[in-house]
XYZ file of C-alpha atoms in Angstrom:
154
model
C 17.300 -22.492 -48.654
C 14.607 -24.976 -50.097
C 10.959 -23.777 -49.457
C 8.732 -26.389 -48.120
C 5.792 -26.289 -46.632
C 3.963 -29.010 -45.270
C 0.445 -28.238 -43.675
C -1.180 -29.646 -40.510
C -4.757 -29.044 -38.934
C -4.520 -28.662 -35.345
C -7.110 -28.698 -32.758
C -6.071 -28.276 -29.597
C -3.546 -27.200 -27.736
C -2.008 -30.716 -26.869
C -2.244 -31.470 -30.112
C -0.345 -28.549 -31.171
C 2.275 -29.747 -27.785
C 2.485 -33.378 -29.817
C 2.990 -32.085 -33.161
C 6.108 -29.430 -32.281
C 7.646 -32.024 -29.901
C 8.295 -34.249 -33.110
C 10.992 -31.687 -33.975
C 10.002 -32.046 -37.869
C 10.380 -28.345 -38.816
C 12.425 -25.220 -37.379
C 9.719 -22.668 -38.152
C 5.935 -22.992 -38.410
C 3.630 -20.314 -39.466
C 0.087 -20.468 -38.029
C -3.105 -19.420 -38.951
C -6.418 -19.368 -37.230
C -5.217 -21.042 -33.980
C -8.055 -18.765 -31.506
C -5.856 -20.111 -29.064
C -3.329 -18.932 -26.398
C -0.223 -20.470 -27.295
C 1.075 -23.235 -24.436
C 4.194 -22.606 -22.518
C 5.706 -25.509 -23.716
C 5.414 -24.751 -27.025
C 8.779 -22.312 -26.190
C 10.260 -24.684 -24.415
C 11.389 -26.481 -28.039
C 14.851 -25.125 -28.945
C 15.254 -22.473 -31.523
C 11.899 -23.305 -32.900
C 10.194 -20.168 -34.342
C 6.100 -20.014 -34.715
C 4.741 -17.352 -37.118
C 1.011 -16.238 -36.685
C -1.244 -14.540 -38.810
C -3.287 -12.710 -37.207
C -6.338 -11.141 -39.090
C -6.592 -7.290 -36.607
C -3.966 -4.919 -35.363
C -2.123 -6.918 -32.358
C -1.663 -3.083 -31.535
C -5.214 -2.100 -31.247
C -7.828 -5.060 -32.363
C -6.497 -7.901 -29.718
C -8.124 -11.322 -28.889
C -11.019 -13.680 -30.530
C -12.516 -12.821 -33.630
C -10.737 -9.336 -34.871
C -12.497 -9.248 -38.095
C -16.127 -9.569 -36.373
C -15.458 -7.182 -33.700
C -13.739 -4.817 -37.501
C -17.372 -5.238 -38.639
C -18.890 -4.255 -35.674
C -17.192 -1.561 -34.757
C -17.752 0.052 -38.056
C -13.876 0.334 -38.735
C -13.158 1.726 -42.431
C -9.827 -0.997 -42.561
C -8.312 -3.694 -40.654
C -4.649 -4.860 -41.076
C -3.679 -8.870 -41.522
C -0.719 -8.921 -38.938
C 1.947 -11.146 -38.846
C 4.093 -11.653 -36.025
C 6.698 -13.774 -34.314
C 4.759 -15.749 -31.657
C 6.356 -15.874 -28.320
C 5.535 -16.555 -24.303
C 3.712 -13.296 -23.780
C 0.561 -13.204 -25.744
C 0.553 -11.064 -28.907
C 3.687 -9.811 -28.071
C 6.346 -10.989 -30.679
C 8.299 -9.267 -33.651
C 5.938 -8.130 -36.049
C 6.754 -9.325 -39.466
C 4.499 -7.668 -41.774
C 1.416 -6.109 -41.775
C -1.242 -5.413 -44.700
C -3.932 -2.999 -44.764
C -7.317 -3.821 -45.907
C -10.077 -1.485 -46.714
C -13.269 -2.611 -45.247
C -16.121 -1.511 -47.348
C -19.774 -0.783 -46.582
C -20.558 -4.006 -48.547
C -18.223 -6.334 -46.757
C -19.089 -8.617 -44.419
C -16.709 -11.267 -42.216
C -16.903 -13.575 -45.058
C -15.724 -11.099 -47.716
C -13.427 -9.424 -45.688
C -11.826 -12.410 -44.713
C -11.536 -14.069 -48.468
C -9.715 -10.337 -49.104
C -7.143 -10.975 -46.552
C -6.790 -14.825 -47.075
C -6.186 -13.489 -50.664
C -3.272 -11.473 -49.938
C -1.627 -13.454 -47.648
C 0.655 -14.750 -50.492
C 2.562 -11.897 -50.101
C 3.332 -11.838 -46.578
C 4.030 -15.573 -46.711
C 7.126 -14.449 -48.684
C 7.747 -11.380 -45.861
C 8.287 -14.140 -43.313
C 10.321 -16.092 -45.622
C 12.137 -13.039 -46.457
C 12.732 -12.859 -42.759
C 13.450 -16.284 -41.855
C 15.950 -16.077 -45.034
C 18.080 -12.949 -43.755
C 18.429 -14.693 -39.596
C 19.669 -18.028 -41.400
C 22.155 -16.142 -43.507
C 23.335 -14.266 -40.805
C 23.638 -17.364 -38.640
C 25.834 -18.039 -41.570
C 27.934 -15.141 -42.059
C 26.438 -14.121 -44.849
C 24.038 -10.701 -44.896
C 21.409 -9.607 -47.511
C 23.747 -8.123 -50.085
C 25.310 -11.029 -51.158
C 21.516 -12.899 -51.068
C 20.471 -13.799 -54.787
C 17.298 -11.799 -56.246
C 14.879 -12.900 -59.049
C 13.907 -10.484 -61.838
C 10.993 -8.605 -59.014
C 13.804 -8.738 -56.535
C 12.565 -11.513 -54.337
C 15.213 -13.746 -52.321
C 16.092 -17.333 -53.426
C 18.857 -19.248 -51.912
């Protein structure tokens, strides 16, 4: 499996509608959307959508999590990422990171921390996406090749 990402601003939600209806890719990770995904977004095949979502889907829902983090005086927040689908923060969670939110942070710095470690759940979802292709396939993770730190490659 080649790894390529392409990257794509989107403002709106028809915009989001035009881009996914041009079939390009089979899975699309998303980040800072602040929207509600459209129905027809599902509507597209076996298209997956990935979101990271900066808060607990389990406890710090809806607009803004790492604001409300601040606010609310919370000692960590968790960068969350799940399989998007119809129902609203419902999907497959991925992976999830825990941050420690110190007195000093603010949304800024709190947010550079978890932009900064999202290079490791990028390769979770991979990861993920890698194991339902090769079992599509017939093949499962212990025949999958490993590099030296035991990360998939195809």
């Amino acid at each position: 499996m080649e790894l390529q990402l392409d990257f794509k601003v989107v403002e709106s939600k028809a915009e989001l509608c035009d881009y996914l209806s041009g079939g390009k890719c089979k899975y699309y990770i998303m980040y800072e959307f602040g929207m509600i995904m459209p129905k027809e977004v599902f509507e597209f095949d076996d298209r997956k959508v990935f979101n990271f979502y900066p808060g607990s889907i389990m406890t710090n829902r809806g607009a803004h999590p790492i604001v409300w983090s601040i606010l609310n005086d919370e000692k960590y927040t968790i960068m969350t990422v799940y399989e998007v689908t119809a129902s609203v923060d419902e999907g497959k969670i991925i992976s999830q990171k825990v941050y420690e939110i110190e007195e000093e942070d603010s949304v800024k710095t709190l947010k550079e921390k978890m932009e900064n470690g999202a290079e490791e759940q990028l390769l979770s979802v991979y990861n993920y996406i890698f194991e339902k292709e090769n079992k599509n396939l017939g093949r499962g993770r212990d025949n999958a090749k490993k590099d030296k730190k035991g990360r998939l490659y195809d």
